Amino acid sequence: MSEKRIIVVGGGLGGLWATLRIAEAGIPVDLFSLFEVKRSHSACAQGGINACMDTKGDRDTTWQHIVDTIKGGGYLGNQPPIKTMCEEAPGLVRTFERMGVTFSRTAEGIMDLRHFGGVKNMRTCFAGASTGQQLLYGVDEQVRRYEDMGVVKKYEWWEFLSVVKNDEGSCRGITAMDLRTMKVYSFKADAVVLATGGLGLIYGRSTNSTNSTGAAASRVYQQGAEFMNGEFIQFHPTGMPGDDKNRLMTEAARGEGGRIWVPKDPKNSRDPMQIPEEDRFYFLEEWYPAFGNTVPRDVASRAIWKVVKHMGLGLRGEDRVYLDLTHLDRHFIETRLGAILDIYQTFSGQDPREVPMEIFPATHYSMGGLWVDFEKDETTNAMVHHSPRNHQTSIPGLFACGECDGAYHGANRLGANSLLSASFSGRVVGESASIYVKGMQKKSKDIKDSAFEFERQRQEGINDGLMKCDGTENAYTLHKELGELMTKKVSVERNNDELDHALEELKNLEERSHHLDLGDSQTWSNTTLQYARQVQDMIVLAQVIAKGARLRDECRGAHYKAGFDIAIPEGKFPGDPEWDEYVVKWKANNEKWLKSTIAKHTEDGPEISYREVDTSVFPVEKPRDYR
Amino acid sequence: MTNTIRFKIKRQDSPDSSPYWQEFEIPYKAGHNVVSALMVIRETPVTRDGKKVKPVVWECNCMEEVCGACTMLINGEVKQSCSALIDDLDQPIVLEPMSKFPVVRDLMVDRNRMFENLKKSKAWVDIDGSWDIHEGAPRISQEEWDRTYIFSRCITCGSCLEVCPQFDKDNDFMGAQIIAQVYLKNTHPTGKFKSADRLHALMGKGGIAECGNAQNCVEVCPKEIPLTTAIGDVGRQVTFQVLKDWFGK
Ligand SMILES: Cc1cc2nc3c(=O)[nH]c(=O)nc-3n(C[C@H](O)[C@H](O)[C@H](O)COP(=O)(O)OP(=O)(O)OC[C@H]3O[C@@H](n4cnc5c(N)ncnc54)[C@H](O)[C@@H]3O)c2cc1C
Ligand code: SF4
C-alpha cells in the first residue's frame, strides 16, 4: 500500500465513488461521514440515472445527451466535463450493474429505460422507484469490501469542520469533531476530497435530507475556496408540502403520464374526482403543447407559481395544485412508481391511485457549488483523463465532487443527471486525487504538527464559545427564520427589492447567530452544538446565494427575475421578424451574462466576480423553446 | 379530537447513565409525524410541568423511510418515526430507544453491529474493478427481478432484530437482516460465484443455526421484505454447503 493517505469527507454517491477509486489505486482512505454512509441522502433519489443506452428504438445518442445537458443548463456549464460525463455514462451504469444494482428489466432481461422530464428520448435507467438507494448501496458494498481489506478506514459519526493548510496554502488535512465526545481532532492527508452533498436545508424545509446543510462547503468557502453559481437553485415542481420536509414526488410521475391541473374556478371546492374534464385547467398541456406535463423543472415550477401566485388558482387558496395519476393503469403505476405511491400514502394518509396528489414547488437541488478545475484536451474538447487538475478546488490539494461541486449543471439540472454527475465526478476525483498525491514530493506525514494543532485549537475554541455563550437566540428558531426568508425572497421568482431586503436580513441573522443559547451543557453527543455550528455556516452560504441572485439581472435556467425576462414573442417562430429581434436580444444578454458567478469570502460578505464559460463543445446558437 | 399532542419520552444522558422519563405536550397540527413533532419539542424543550430541559436527541436523515436512521419504539412497537403519523397513535405517545442496541443518548442508539455483520457476511458482489469492461451484468428476467428487488430495499434499520427473541445485546447472532442480504447476493448471477464464502460466514457462532424461527422479523420489516423466505432458502443453502464441505467440494 502507498505511504500517502487521502481523506474523503462524505459518503454519498460522490464520496463513495471517490473512495472506491482511490482504494483501487492502492492508496489508503480515511472516510468521514456524519453517520453510517449507507444512510446518506443519495438514498432518497427515486427516479433514475441518465445514460445513453439506446435500447428503446429512439436512436438516442451520446451527443444528444450532451446537448440536452448543456441546453438544459442554460449553457452555463463548462462543456468539456459535461461531454466526458455523458460519454462515460453508459460505462458507469454498466459498472453499477456489475456491482449488483437491481436495475429494472425488460422482458429480455436487460436494463429498462424510461422517460424523464425535459428529454424526448428514453435515457433514464432505474431500479424500481428507489434508484438512488440501489446505486448508493452498490458502491457502499464495494467500499465495504475495501474496508474489510483494511484499505479504507471509516470515521462515521464525525463532522468535518475545516481544512488544514501547509505554509504554501495547500490543503494537507482536516479537523473534525467526534459526534459522541464532541472533541475536535486533526488529521493529516496528502489530499482531501469534499463530497458533502447539497444545501437544501438553507431553505429550511426542502426535499433534501438533514445532511444537506451545505455547512461543510461553507466552511471551506470561508477558508478561501471559491463558490460558483450559488444563485442557481432548482425548485422541484412536485413537492408534497410537509412540516418536517417537503417530500418529493418524483418527476417520473409526470414522465409516466401524470397530469398537473387545477380547477378552472378556484372556488370550486368539489371532490377533485367529481370535477369534469371541462372544468379542469391542465395548464402545462395548454401552455406547452409539445412537451406538456414533461416540460423541464424550472418551466413547470414557474408555471405552477404563476397559476397559484398570480392567477390565484391554488387549491382552496393554498400553495397547492393537483398531480393526477388516477387515470393511469394501476398495475403499471404500481410497478413504475411504487415508492412514491407509498410515500404519498404513508405521509398524507391518502391513496394517489384514488385521489390526485397535492403538490407545490420545493427547494430541491443546488446547481452551484464549489468551483472546480478541469484540464481540457484541445483536440477533442473532452476532459483529460487522470489529470490532477480535474475537480480540484481553488485551494490546492482540496478536491470536490458530488452535489457540493458546481461543475455539471450550469443554470439548471436535468432530471436523473445528478446521480450521474455525483457518481461520475466521484470517480474522476478518485483518479485525479490519486495522481495528485503520487506526484507529490513531500508527504503530509512530514509536515509540522503546529499547523494542525493551531487549527484544532481554533475549532475547539468555536465549540467552547458556543457552549459558554449565554445569549438569547435559539439555533432551531434561527434556522426556521433562515428557511422562511430564503423561501420567500430567494426562490422560484426573484426581484431586486426583495433580494436587497434578504441580504440585509441575512446580515441580521448572522449577527444573531453569534448570541446563541444552546440549552444543553452536556458534552456527550450534543446535537444542538452540532446544529448550531451548521446554522452559523448555512447563514454565511445563504449570502452567497442571495448576493449572486441580486447581481444577476437576467433570467437563466432556475434563476428567474421578473422584469428581466426576454420573453419569446407569443405566436412567433423562426422566420418572423419578431423572432429575429428576440434572438438579437437573447444574444446580447448572453454576451453580458453567460458567465459563471464566482464568490469569494470576505469579512463583509461575498465578493462576486464572473468567469468565462467554456462553450467549445456546443456553442451557444439559439434559445430554448418549449412551446 | 384533542388539540394537543402528548408525549412520554424515555431519556438517557449517556450510555452508562440511568434512563428517566419526561412528558411533553405540543399543540395539535394535522399532518404531524413523530419526527416533525420531535422537532417542535427540540426547539422549545419544556416538559408538561413547565420545566426547561435539554433538547431531546434522536437520529433522522431522509424522513422518507429510506435511510433507516430514525427507528425507535413508539408505543412499544418498533417503527420509523418519520412515517409514524400522530393521527394513528394513541396518546400519550410513548417513545423509547430500541432495546437491542446500546443507547448513545435519549432515543439515539448505536447500530454499528449491523454494519460489522455486513462485512463479516461479505454482502457484496466481487467485481474486478470499477472501470468499464464494456459489458454489463448477465441478463435477469423480470420474474427474477420481481423476486429479488425487494431484498435490495433493506434500510439497515434493525427492526427485525429488535423483535427477534434470539438477537441480544450480549450475543453474536446476525439475524434476519444479514440472512436476507446473503440471499440477495447469492441469487445474483455473478454474486453467486462467492456464495460459499457467505454461507461459511453464516455457519459458525452467530450464524443461521441460531435462528429460532419465531418469525417476528417479517411482521415488522418496514420494507415488507419476505425475511422468512430468505431464512428458509439460505438455511437450505447452508445445509448443502455443509455437505459439500464434508465431501470435499
Ligand atoms: C428527494 C430527492 C430525489 C432525487 N432524485 C434524483 C433522481 O432521481 N435522479 C438524480 O439524478 N438525482 C436525484 N436527486 C439528486 C441526487 O440524489 C443528489 O444530488 C445526490 O445524491 C448527491 O450525492 P452526494 O454524494 O453529492 O451527496 P449526499 O448523498 O448528500 O452525501 C453527503 C455525504 O456527506 C456527508 N457529510 C455532509 N456534511 C458533512 C460534514 N460536515 N462532515 C462529515 N460528513 C459530512 C454525509 O454524511 C453524507 O455521507 C434527488 C434528490 C432528492 C432530494
Ligand atoms: S430486513 Fe427489514 S427490518 Fe430488517 S433491517 Fe432490513 S429493512 Fe429493517
Coordinates of C-alpha atoms in Angstrom, one line a residue, chain B residues 47-235:
Chain B
T47 CA -41.9 19.5 30.0
R48 CA -45.6 19.3 30.7
D49 CA -44.9 20.5 34.2
G50 CA -43.1 23.6 32.9
K51 CA -39.5 22.5 33.4
K52 CA -36.9 23.7 30.9
V53 CA -34.9 20.6 29.9
K54 CA -32.2 19.6 27.4
P55 CA -33.4 19.2 23.8
V56 CA -34.3 15.6 23.1
V57 CA -31.7 13.7 21.0
W58 CA -32.7 11.3 18.2
E59 CA -31.4 10.3 14.8
C60 CA -33.0 11.0 11.4
N61 CA -31.9 11.9 7.9
C62 CA -34.1 11.3 4.9
M63 CA -37.5 11.4 6.6
E64 CA -38.8 9.3 3.8
E65 CA -38.3 5.8 5.3
V66 CA -35.3 5.1 3.1
C67 CA -32.3 5.9 5.3
G68 CA -33.3 3.7 8.3
A69 CA -31.9 6.2 10.8
C70 CA -35.0 7.2 12.8
T71 CA -36.1 3.8 14.1
M72 CA -37.4 3.8 17.7
L73 CA -40.0 2.2 19.9
I74 CA -43.3 4.1 19.5
N75 CA -46.0 2.9 21.9
G76 CA -43.9 -0.2 22.4
E77 CA -43.7 -1.0 18.7
V78 CA -40.6 -0.6 16.6
K79 CA -41.1 1.9 13.8
Q80 CA -39.6 4.5 11.6
S81 CA -40.6 7.7 13.4
C82 CA -40.7 9.8 10.2
S83 CA -43.6 7.7 8.9
A84 CA -45.4 7.3 12.2
L85 CA -48.4 9.7 11.8
I86 CA -49.6 11.2 15.0
D87 CA -53.2 10.7 14.0
D88 CA -52.7 6.9 14.0
L89 CA -51.2 6.8 17.5
D90 CA -52.8 6.6 21.0
Q91 CA -51.7 9.3 23.4
P92 CA -49.6 9.9 25.3
I93 CA -47.3 8.7 22.7
V94 CA -44.5 6.7 24.4
L95 CA -41.1 7.0 22.8
E96 CA -38.2 4.8 23.7
P97 CA -34.9 3.9 22.1
M98 CA -34.5 0.5 20.5
S99 CA -33.7 -2.0 23.3
K100 CA -31.4 -4.4 21.4
F101 CA -28.7 -1.8 20.7
P102 CA -26.6 0.3 23.1
V103 CA -28.1 3.7 23.8
V104 CA -25.9 6.7 22.8
R105 CA -28.2 9.3 24.2
D106 CA -32.0 9.6 24.6
L107 CA -33.6 7.9 21.5
M108 CA -30.3 7.5 19.6
V109 CA -28.7 4.1 19.6
D110 CA -25.5 2.6 18.1
R111 CA -26.3 0.1 15.4
N112 CA -22.7 -0.4 14.3
R113 CA -23.0 -4.2 14.8
M114 CA -25.3 -4.4 11.8
F115 CA -22.7 -2.9 9.6
E116 CA -19.9 -5.0 11.0
N117 CA -22.0 -8.1 10.2
L118 CA -22.4 -6.9 6.6
K119 CA -18.7 -7.0 6.5
K120 CA -18.4 -10.5 8.1
S121 CA -21.0 -11.9 5.7
K122 CA -19.3 -10.5 2.6
A123 CA -22.5 -9.0 1.4
W124 CA -21.2 -7.6 -1.9
V125 CA -20.6 -8.8 -5.5
D126 CA -16.9 -9.1 -6.2
I127 CA -16.0 -7.1 -9.2
D128 CA -12.6 -6.8 -10.9
G129 CA -12.7 -3.1 -10.7
S130 CA -14.9 -0.1 -11.0
W131 CA -13.9 0.6 -14.6
D132 CA -16.0 -0.2 -17.6
I133 CA -15.4 -3.7 -19.0
H134 CA -17.8 -2.9 -21.9
E135 CA -20.5 -5.3 -20.8
G136 CA -23.0 -5.2 -18.0
A137 CA -24.1 -8.0 -15.7
P138 CA -25.8 -11.1 -17.1
R139 CA -29.4 -10.8 -18.0
I140 CA -32.0 -11.1 -15.3
S141 CA -35.6 -12.0 -16.1
Q142 CA -38.4 -9.8 -14.9
E143 CA -39.7 -12.6 -12.7
E144 CA -36.3 -13.0 -11.1
W145 CA -36.1 -9.2 -10.6
D146 CA -39.5 -9.2 -9.0
R147 CA -38.4 -11.8 -6.6
T148 CA -35.1 -10.2 -5.6
Y149 CA -35.5 -6.5 -5.9
I150 CA -37.4 -6.3 -2.6
F151 CA -34.4 -7.6 -0.8
S152 CA -32.3 -4.8 -2.1
R153 CA -34.6 -2.4 -0.3
C154 CA -33.3 -3.2 3.2
I155 CA -32.6 0.1 5.0
T156 CA -30.5 -1.5 7.8
C157 CA -33.0 -0.1 10.4
G158 CA -32.7 -3.1 12.7
S159 CA -36.4 -3.5 13.3
C160 CA -36.2 -7.2 12.5
L161 CA -33.5 -7.6 15.1
E162 CA -35.4 -5.6 17.7
V163 CA -38.2 -8.1 17.7
C164 CA -36.1 -11.2 17.3
P165 CA -36.0 -13.3 20.5
Q166 CA -32.6 -14.7 19.5
F167 CA -30.9 -11.4 18.9
D168 CA -29.4 -10.0 22.1
K169 CA -27.1 -7.2 23.2
D170 CA -24.7 -9.8 24.5
N171 CA -24.7 -12.5 21.8
D172 CA -23.4 -12.7 18.3
F173 CA -26.5 -13.7 16.3
M174 CA -26.5 -11.9 13.0
G175 CA -30.3 -12.1 12.4
A176 CA -32.7 -11.7 9.5
Q177 CA -31.2 -8.6 8.0
I178 CA -27.9 -10.3 7.2
I179 CA -29.5 -13.6 6.1
A180 CA -31.6 -11.5 3.7
Q181 CA -28.6 -9.8 2.2
V182 CA -26.8 -13.1 1.8
Y183 CA -29.8 -14.4 0.0
L184 CA -29.8 -11.4 -2.3
K185 CA -26.1 -11.7 -3.2
N186 CA -26.2 -15.5 -3.6
T187 CA -29.1 -15.1 -6.0
H188 CA -27.3 -12.5 -8.2
P189 CA -25.9 -14.2 -11.4
T190 CA -22.3 -13.2 -10.6
G191 CA -22.7 -12.6 -6.9
K192 CA -23.4 -16.4 -6.6
F193 CA -19.7 -17.1 -7.5
K194 CA -18.8 -16.3 -3.9
S195 CA -21.8 -18.0 -2.3
A196 CA -19.7 -20.4 -0.3
D197 CA -17.8 -17.6 1.5
R198 CA -21.1 -16.0 2.6
L199 CA -22.5 -19.4 3.7
H200 CA -19.4 -20.1 5.7
A201 CA -19.9 -16.8 7.5
L202 CA -23.4 -18.0 8.4
M203 CA -22.3 -21.4 9.7
G204 CA -20.4 -20.5 12.9
K205 CA -21.2 -18.7 16.0
G206 CA -23.9 -16.1 15.5
G207 CA -24.9 -17.9 12.3
I208 CA -28.2 -19.1 10.9
A209 CA -28.4 -22.1 13.1
E210 CA -29.3 -19.7 16.0
C211 CA -32.5 -18.6 14.3
G212 CA -35.4 -19.8 16.5
N213 CA -38.0 -19.4 13.7
A214 CA -40.1 -17.1 15.8
Q215 CA -41.0 -15.2 12.5
N216 CA -41.4 -11.9 14.3
C217 CA -38.9 -10.3 11.9
V218 CA -41.1 -10.5 8.8
E219 CA -44.0 -8.9 10.7
V220 CA -42.2 -5.6 11.4
C221 CA -39.9 -5.0 8.4
P222 CA -40.9 -1.6 7.1
K223 CA -39.9 -2.6 3.6
E224 CA -42.0 -5.8 3.8
I225 CA -39.1 -7.9 2.9
P226 CA -40.0 -11.6 2.9
L227 CA -37.4 -12.4 5.5
T228 CA -38.7 -15.9 6.4
T229 CA -38.4 -16.9 2.7
A230 CA -34.8 -15.8 2.8
I231 CA -34.1 -17.6 6.1
G232 CA -35.7 -20.9 4.7
D233 CA -33.8 -20.7 1.4
V234 CA -30.4 -19.7 2.9
G235 CA -30.9 -22.4 5.6

